[in-house]
PDB file of C-alpha atoms in Angstrom:
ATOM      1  CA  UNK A   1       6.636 -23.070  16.660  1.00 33.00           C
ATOM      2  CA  UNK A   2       5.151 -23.945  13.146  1.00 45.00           C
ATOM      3  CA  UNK A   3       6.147 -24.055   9.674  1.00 59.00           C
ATOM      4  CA  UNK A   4       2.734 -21.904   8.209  1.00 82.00           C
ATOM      5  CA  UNK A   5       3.055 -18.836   5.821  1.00 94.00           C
ATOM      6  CA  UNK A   6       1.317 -15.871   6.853  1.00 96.00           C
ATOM      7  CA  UNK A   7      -1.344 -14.552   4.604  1.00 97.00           C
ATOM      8  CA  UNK A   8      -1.109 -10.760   3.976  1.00 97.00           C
ATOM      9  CA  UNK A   9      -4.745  -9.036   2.911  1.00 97.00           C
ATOM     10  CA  UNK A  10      -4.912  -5.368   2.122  1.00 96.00           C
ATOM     11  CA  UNK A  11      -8.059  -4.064   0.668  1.00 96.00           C
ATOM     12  CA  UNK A  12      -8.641  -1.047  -0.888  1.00 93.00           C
ATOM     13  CA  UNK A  13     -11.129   0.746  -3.318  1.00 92.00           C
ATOM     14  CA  UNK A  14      -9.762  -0.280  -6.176  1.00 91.00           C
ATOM     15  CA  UNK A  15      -7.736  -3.466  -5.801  1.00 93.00           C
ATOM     16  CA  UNK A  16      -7.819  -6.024  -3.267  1.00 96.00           C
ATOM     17  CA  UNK A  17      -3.465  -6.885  -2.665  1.00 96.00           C
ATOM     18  CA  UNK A  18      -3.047 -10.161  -1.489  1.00 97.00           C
ATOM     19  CA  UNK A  19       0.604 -11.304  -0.209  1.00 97.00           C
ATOM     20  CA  UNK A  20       1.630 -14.399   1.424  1.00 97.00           C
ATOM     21  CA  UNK A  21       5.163 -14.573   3.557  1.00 97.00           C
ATOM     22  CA  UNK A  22       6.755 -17.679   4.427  1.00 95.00           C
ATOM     23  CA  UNK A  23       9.864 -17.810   7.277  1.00 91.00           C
ATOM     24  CA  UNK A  24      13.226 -19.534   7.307  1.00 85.00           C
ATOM     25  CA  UNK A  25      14.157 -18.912  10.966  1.00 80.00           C
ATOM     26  CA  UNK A  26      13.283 -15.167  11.980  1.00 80.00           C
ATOM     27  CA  UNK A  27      13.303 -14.129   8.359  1.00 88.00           C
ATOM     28  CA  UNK A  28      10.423 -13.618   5.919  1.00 92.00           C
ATOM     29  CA  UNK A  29      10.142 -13.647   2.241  1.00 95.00           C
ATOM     30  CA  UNK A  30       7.155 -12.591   0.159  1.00 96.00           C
ATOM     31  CA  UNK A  31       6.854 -15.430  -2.116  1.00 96.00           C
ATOM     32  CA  UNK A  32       3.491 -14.799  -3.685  1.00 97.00           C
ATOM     33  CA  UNK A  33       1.457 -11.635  -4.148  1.00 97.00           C
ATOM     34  CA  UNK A  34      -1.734 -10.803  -6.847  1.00 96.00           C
ATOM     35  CA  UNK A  35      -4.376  -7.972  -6.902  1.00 95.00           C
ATOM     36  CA  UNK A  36      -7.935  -8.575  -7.392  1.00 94.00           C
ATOM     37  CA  UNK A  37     -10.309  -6.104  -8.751  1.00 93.00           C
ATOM     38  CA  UNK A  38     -11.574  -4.972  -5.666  1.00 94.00           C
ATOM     39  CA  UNK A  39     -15.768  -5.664  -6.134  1.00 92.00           C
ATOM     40  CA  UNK A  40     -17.780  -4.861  -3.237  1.00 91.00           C
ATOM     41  CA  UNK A  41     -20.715  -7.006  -3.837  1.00 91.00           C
ATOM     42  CA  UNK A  42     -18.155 -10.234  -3.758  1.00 90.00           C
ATOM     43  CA  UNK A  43     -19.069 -12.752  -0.955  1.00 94.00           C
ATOM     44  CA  UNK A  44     -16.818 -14.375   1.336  1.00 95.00           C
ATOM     45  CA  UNK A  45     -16.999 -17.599  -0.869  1.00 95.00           C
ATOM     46  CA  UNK A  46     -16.322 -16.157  -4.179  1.00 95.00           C
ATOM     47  CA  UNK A  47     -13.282 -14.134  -2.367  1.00 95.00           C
ATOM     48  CA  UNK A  48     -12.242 -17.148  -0.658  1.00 95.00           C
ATOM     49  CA  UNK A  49     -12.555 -19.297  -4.406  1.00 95.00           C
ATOM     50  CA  UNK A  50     -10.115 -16.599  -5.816  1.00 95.00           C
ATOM     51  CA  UNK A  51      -8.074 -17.131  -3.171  1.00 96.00           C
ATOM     52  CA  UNK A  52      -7.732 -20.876  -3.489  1.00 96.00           C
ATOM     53  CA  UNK A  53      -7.648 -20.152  -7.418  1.00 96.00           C
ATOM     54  CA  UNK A  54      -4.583 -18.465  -7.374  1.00 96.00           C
ATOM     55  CA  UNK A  55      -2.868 -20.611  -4.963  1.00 96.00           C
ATOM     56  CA  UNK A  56      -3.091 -23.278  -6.943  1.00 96.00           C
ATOM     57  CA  UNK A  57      -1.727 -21.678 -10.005  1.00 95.00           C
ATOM     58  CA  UNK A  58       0.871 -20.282  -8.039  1.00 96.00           C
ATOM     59  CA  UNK A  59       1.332 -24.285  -6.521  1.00 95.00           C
ATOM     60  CA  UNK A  60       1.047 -22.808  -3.080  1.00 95.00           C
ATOM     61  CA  UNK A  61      -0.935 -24.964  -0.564  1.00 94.00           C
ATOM     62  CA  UNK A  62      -3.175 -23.166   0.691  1.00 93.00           C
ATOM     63  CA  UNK A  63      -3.620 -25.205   3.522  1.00 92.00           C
ATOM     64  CA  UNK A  64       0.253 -24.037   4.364  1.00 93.00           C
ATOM     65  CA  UNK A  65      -1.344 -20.687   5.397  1.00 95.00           C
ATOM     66  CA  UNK A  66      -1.383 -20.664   9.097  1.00 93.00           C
ATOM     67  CA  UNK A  67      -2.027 -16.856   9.879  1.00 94.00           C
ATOM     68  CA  UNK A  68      -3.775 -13.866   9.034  1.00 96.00           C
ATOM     69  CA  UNK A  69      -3.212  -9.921   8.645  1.00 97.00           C
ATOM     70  CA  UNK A  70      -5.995  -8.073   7.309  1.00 97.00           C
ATOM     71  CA  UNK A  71      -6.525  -4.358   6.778  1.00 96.00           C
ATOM     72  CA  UNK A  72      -9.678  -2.379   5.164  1.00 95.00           C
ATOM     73  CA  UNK A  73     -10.393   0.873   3.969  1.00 94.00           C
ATOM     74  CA  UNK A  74     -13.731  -0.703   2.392  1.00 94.00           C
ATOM     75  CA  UNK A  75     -15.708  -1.206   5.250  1.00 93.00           C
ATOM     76  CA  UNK A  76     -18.645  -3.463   3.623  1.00 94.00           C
ATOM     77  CA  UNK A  77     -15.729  -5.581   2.934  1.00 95.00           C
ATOM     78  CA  UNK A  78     -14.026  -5.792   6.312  1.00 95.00           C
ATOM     79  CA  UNK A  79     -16.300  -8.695   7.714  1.00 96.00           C
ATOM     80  CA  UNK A  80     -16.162 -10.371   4.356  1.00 96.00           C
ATOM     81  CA  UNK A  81     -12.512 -10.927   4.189  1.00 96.00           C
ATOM     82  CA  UNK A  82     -12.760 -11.644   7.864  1.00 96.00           C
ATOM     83  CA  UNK A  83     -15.093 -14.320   7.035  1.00 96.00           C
ATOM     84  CA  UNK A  84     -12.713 -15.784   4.578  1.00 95.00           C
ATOM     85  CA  UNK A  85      -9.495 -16.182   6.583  1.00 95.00           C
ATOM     86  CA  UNK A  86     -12.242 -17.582   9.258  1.00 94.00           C
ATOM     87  CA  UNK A  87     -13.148 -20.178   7.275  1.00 94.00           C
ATOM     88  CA  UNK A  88      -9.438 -20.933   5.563  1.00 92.00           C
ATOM     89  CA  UNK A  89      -7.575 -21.133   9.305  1.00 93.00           C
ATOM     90  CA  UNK A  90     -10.242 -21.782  11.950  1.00 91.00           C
ATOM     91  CA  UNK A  91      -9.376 -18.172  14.135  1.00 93.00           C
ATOM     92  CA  UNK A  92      -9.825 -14.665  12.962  1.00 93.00           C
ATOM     93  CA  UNK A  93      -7.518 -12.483  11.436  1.00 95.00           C
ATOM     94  CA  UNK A  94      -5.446  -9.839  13.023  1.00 95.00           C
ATOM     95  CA  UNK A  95      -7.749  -7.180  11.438  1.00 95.00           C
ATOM     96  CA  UNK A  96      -5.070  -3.464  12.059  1.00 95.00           C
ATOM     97  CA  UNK A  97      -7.173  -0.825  13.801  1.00 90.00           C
ATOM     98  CA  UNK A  98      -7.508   0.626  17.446  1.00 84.00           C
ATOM     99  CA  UNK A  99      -5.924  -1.407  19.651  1.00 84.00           C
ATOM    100  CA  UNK A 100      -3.296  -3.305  17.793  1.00 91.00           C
ATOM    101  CA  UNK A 101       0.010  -2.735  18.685  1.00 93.00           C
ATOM    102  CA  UNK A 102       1.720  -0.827  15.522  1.00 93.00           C
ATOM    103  CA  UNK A 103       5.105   0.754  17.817  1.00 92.00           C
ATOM    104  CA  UNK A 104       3.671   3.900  15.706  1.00 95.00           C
ATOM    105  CA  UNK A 105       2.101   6.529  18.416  1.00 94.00           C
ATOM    106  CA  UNK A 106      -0.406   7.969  16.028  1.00 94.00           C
ATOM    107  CA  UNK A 107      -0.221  12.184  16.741  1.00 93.00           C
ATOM    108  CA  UNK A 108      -3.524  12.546  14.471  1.00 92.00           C
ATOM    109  CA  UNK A 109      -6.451  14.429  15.975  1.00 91.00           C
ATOM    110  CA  UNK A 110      -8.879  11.575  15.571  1.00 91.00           C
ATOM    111  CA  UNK A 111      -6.813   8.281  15.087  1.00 88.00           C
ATOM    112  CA  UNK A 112      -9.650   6.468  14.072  1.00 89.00           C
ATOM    113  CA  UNK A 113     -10.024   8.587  11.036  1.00 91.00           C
ATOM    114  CA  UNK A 114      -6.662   7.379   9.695  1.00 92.00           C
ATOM    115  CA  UNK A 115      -7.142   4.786   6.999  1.00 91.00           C
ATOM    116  CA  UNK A 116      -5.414   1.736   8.161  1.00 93.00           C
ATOM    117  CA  UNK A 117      -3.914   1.339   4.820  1.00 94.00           C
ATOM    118  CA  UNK A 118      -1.957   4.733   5.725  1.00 95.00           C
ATOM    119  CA  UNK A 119      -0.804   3.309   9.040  1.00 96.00           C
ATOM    120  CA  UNK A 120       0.738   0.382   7.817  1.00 97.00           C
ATOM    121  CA  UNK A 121       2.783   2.188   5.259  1.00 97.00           C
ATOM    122  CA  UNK A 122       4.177   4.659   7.789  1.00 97.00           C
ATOM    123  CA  UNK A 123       5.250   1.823   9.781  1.00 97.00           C
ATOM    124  CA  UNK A 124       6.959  -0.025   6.962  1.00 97.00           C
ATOM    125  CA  UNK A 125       8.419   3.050   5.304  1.00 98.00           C
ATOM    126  CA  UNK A 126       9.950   3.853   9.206  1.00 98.00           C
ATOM    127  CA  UNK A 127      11.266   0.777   9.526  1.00 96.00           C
ATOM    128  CA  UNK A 128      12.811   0.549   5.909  1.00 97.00           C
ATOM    129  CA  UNK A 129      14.524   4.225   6.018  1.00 97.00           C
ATOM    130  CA  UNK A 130      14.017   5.498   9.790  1.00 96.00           C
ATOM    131  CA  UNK A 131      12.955   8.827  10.453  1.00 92.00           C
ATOM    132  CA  UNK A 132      11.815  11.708   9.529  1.00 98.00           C
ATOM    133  CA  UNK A 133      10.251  10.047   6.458  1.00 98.00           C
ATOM    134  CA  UNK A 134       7.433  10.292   3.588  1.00 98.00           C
ATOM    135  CA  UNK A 135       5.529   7.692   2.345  1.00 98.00           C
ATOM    136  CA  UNK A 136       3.460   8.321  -0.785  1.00 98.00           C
ATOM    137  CA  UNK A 137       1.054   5.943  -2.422  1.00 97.00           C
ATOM    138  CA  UNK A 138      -0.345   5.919  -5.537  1.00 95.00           C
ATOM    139  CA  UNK A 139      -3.835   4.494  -5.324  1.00 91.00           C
ATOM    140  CA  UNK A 140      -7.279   5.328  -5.710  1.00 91.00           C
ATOM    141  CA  UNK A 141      -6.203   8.333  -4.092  1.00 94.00           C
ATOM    142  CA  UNK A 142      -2.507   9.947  -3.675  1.00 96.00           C
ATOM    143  CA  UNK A 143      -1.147   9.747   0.255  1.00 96.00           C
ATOM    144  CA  UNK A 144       1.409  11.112   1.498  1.00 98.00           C
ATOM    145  CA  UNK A 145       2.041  10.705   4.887  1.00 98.00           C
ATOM    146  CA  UNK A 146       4.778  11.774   7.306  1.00 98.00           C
ATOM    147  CA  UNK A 147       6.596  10.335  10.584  1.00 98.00           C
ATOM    148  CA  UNK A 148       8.924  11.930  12.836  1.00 97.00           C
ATOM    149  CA  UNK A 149      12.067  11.437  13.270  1.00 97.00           C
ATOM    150  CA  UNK A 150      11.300  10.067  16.639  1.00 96.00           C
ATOM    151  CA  UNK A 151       8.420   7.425  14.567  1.00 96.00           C
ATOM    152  CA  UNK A 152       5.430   9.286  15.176  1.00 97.00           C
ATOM    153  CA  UNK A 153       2.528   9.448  12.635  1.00 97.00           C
ATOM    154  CA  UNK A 154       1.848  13.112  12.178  1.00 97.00           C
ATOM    155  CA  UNK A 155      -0.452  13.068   9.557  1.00 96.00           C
ATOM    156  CA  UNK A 156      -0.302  14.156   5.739  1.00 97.00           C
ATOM    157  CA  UNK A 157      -1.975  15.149   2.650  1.00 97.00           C
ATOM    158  CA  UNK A 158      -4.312  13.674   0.378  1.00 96.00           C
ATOM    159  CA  UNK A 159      -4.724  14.193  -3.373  1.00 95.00           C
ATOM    160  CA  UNK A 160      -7.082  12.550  -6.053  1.00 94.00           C
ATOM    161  CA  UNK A 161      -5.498   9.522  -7.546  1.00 92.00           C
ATOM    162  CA  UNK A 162      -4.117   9.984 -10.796  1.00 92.00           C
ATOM    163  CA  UNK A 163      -5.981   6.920 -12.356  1.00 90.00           C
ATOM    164  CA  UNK A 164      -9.067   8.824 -10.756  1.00 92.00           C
ATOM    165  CA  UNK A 165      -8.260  12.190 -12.347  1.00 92.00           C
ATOM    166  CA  UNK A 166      -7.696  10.874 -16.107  1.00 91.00           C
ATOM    167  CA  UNK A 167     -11.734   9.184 -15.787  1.00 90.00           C
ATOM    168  CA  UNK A 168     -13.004  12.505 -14.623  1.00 92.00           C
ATOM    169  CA  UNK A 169     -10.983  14.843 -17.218  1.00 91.00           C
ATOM    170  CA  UNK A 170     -12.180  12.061 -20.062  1.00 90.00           C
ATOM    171  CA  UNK A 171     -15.715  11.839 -18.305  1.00 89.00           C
ATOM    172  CA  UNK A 172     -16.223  15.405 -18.294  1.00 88.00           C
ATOM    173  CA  UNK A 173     -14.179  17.054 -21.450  1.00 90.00           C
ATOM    174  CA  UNK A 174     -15.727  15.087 -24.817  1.00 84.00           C
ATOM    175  CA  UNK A 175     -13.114  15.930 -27.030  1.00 85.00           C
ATOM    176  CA  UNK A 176     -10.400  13.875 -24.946  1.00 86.00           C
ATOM    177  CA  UNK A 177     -10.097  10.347 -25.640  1.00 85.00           C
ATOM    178  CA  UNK A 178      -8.475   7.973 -23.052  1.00 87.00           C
ATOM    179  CA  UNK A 179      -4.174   7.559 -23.248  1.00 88.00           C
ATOM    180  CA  UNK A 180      -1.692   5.659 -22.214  1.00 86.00           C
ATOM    181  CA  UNK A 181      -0.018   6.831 -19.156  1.00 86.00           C
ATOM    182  CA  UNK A 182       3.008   6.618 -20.610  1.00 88.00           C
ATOM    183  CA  UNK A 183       5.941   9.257 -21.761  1.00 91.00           C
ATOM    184  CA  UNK A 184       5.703  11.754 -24.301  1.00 90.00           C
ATOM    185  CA  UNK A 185       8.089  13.216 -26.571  1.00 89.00           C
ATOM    186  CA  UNK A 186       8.282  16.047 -24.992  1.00 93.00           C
ATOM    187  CA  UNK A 187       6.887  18.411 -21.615  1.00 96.00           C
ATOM    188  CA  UNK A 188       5.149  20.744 -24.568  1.00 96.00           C
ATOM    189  CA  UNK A 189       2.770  17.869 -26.441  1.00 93.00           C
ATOM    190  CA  UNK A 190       2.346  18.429 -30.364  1.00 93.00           C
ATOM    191  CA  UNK A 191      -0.485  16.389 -29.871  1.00 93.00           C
ATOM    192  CA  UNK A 192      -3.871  15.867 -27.615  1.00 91.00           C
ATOM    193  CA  UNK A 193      -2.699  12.319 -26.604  1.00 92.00           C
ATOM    194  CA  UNK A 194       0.647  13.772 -26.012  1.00 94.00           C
ATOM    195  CA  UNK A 195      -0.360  16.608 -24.054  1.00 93.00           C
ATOM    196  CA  UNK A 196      -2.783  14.814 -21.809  1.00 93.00           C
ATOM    197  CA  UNK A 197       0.497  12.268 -20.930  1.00 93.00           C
ATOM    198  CA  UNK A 198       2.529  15.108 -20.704  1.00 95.00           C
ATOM    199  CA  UNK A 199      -0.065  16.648 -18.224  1.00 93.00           C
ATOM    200  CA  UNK A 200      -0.746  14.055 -16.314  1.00 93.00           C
ATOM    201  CA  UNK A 201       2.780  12.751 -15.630  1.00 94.00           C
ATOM    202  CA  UNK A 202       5.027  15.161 -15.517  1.00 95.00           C
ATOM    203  CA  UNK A 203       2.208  17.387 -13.524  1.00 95.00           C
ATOM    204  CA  UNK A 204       1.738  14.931 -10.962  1.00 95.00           C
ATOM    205  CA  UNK A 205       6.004  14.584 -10.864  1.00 96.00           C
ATOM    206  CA  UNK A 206       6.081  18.476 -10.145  1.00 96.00           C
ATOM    207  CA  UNK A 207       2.760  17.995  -7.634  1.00 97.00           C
ATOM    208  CA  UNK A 208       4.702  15.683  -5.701  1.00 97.00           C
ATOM    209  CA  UNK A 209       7.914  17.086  -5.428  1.00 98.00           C
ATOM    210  CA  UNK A 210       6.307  20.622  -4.338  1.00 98.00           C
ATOM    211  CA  UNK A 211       4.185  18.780  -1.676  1.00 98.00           C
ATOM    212  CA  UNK A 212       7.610  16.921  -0.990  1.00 98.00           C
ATOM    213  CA  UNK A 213       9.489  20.115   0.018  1.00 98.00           C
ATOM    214  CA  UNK A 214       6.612  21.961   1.517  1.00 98.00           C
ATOM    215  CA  UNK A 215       6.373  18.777   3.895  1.00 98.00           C
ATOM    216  CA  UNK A 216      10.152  19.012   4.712  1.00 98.00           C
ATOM    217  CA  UNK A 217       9.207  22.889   5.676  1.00 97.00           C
ATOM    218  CA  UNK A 218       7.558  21.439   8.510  1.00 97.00           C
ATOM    219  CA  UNK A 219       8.916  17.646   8.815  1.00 97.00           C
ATOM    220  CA  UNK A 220      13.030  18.817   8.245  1.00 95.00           C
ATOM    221  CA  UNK A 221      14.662  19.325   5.512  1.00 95.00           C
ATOM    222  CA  UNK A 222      16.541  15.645   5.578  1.00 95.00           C
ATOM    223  CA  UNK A 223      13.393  14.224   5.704  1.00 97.00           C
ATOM    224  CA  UNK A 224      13.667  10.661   2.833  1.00 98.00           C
ATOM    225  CA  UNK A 225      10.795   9.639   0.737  1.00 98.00           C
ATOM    226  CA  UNK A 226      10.002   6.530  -0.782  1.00 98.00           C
ATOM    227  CA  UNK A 227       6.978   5.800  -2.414  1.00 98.00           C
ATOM    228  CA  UNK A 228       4.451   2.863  -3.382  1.00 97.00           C
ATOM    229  CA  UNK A 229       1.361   2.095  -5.775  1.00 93.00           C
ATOM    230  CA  UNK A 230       0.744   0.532  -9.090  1.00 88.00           C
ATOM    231  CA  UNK A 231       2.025   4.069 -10.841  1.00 91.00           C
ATOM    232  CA  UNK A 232       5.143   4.555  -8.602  1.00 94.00           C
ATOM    233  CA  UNK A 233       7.530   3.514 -10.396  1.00 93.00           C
ATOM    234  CA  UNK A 234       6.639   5.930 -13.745  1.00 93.00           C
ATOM    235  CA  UNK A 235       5.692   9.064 -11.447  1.00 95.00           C
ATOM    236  CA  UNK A 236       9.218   8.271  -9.536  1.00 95.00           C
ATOM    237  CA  UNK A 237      11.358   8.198 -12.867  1.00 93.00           C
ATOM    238  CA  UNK A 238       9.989  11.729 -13.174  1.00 95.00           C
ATOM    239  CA  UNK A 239      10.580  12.985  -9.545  1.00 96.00           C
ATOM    240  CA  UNK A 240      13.479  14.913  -8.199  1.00 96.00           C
ATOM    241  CA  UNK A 241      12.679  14.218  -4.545  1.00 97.00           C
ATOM    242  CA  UNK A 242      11.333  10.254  -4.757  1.00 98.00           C
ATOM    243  CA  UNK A 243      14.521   8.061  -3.623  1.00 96.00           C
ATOM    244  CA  UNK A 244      13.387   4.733  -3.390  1.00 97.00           C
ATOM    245  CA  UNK A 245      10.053   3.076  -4.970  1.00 97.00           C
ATOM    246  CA  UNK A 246       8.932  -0.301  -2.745  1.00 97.00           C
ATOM    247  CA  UNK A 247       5.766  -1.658  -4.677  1.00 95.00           C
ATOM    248  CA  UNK A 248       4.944  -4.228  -1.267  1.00 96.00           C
ATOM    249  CA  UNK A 249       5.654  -1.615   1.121  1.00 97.00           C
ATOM    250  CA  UNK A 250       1.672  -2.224   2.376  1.00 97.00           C
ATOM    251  CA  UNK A 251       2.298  -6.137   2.484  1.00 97.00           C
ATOM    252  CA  UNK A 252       5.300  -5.478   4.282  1.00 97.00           C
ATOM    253  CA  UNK A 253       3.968  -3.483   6.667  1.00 97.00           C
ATOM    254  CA  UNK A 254       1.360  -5.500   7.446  1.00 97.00           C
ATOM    255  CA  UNK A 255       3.370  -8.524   8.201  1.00 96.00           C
ATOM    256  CA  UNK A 256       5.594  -5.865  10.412  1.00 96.00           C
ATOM    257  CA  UNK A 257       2.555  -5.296  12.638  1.00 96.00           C
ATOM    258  CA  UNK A 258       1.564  -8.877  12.344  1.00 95.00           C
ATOM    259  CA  UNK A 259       4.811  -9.601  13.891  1.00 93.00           C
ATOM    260  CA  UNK A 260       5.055  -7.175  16.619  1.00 92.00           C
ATOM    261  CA  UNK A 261       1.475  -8.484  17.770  1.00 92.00           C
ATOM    262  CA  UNK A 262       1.878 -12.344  16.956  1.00 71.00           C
ATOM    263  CA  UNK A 263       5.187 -13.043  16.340  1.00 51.00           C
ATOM    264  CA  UNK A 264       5.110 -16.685  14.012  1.00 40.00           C
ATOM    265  CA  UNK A 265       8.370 -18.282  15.179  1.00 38.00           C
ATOM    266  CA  UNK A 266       8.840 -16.989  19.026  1.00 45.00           C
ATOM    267  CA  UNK A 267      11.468 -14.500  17.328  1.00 41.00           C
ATOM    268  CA  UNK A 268      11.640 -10.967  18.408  1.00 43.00           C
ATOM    269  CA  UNK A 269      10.814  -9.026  15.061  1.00 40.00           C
ATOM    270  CA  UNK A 270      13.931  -8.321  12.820  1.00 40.00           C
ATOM    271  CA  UNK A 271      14.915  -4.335  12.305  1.00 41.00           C
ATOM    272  CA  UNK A 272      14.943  -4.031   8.748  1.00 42.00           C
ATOM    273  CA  UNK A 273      16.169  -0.466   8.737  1.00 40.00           C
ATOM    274  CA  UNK A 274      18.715   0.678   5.964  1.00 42.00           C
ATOM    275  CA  UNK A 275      21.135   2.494   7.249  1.00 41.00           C
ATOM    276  CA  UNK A 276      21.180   5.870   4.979  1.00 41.00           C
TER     277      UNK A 276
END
């Protein structure tokens, strides 16, 4: 058994999340995490210079990073981050797609069209709450996605990011100028800027919790949701039906599967479930 961190890579269309976990017995602790800018004409060397960039700063040693998790929903950039924990630990990366061993029977039609990204925050928002449960993530786009009570992935909805929808409203509508994301005064805005933010949050608050309870239609009424993404936490202050906001729940659930297929320290993996 060995001392090495485990180096947590989650790409995405917009940001590249980096985490890195280090263990005291069977126990983990995410003791650095960033997010890159996620550029898909980047090389494994310039990704791998980042990399080594913000260890330092962070006075990690890189070389204390003796394992890999990797998951892509960029796939010009799959082999590229590949390449990188290649040439930082001498092995591959457990890259999460068909065939790795998630303990999440996936009930989709076509698995493989699942982003892997989606997966991984099923399996940590299962493990963190039990089931039935909704995870929604704020990203490029806005997931929601559903597990039994039982831990199956059933699938889930899909929704343009909200990041996404503010460049196409300014984009398209030339008397709008680009606004904070922030609160307004009030839900009726006196002003453009304040009716945009009202708009935009408070809309996608009231999107959320009516997907929310038509999902419970179908998933049970007790079903929990706790959500994830750079704009959780202001969407969540707005939402009647988000309990619990966990900005690493992708991180975490990567080093989740990481541990059910390559366990670091011999350890069976620890149940992190909260009791409700």
């Amino acid at each position: 058994m060995t001392d090495t961190a485990l180096l947590a890579v989650d790409v995405g269309n917009t940001n590249v999340t980096l985490g890195i976990f280090t263990y005291a017995g069977a126990k983990a602790e995410l003791v650095h995490h960033w997010r890159l800018a996620t550029h898909r004409e980047h090389t494994s060397d310039e990704a791998l210079v980042s990399l080594k960039g913000l260890c330092d700063l962070a006075g990690f040693p890189i070389g204390g990073i003796g394992d890999a998790i990797l998951s892509s929903v960029v796939p010009p950039l799959l082999p590229i981050w590949e390449r990188v924990c290649a040439k930082l630990l001498d092995k591959p990366p457990l890259v999460v797609g068909p065939g790795v061993r998630t303990g999440m029977p996936v009930r989709y039609e076509n698995p493989r069209e699942v982003g892997a990204d989606r997966i991984v925050n099923a399996v940590a928002a299962f493990e963190l709450l039990g089931g039935p449960v909704i995870a929604v993530d704020f990203g490029t786009a806005t997931t929601f996605d559903c597990v039994s009570a039982k831990g199956e992935y059933l699938g889930g909805a899909i929704f343009p990011g909200i990041l996404v929808a503010m460049e196409a409203l300014f984009e398209r509508a030339a008397m709008l100028r680009r606004v904070e994301l922030s609160p307004p005064r009030s839900v009726i805005g006196k002003t453009t800027t304040h009716a945009v933010q009202s708009g935009m949050l408070y809309g996608y608050a009231g999107m959320v919790d009516a997907m929310v309870e038509r999902i419970r239609g179908e998933l049970g009424a007790g079903a929990r949701v706790i959500a994830t993404g750079g704009l959780a936490g202001r969407i969540a202050g707005e939402s009647k039906t988000i309990e619990r906001v966990e900005p690493f729940l992708t991180l975490e659930g990567l080093r989740m599967i990481f541990e059910r297929n390559r366990t670091l320290r011999g350890d069976p993996p620890r149940r992190e479930r909260e009791k409700a």
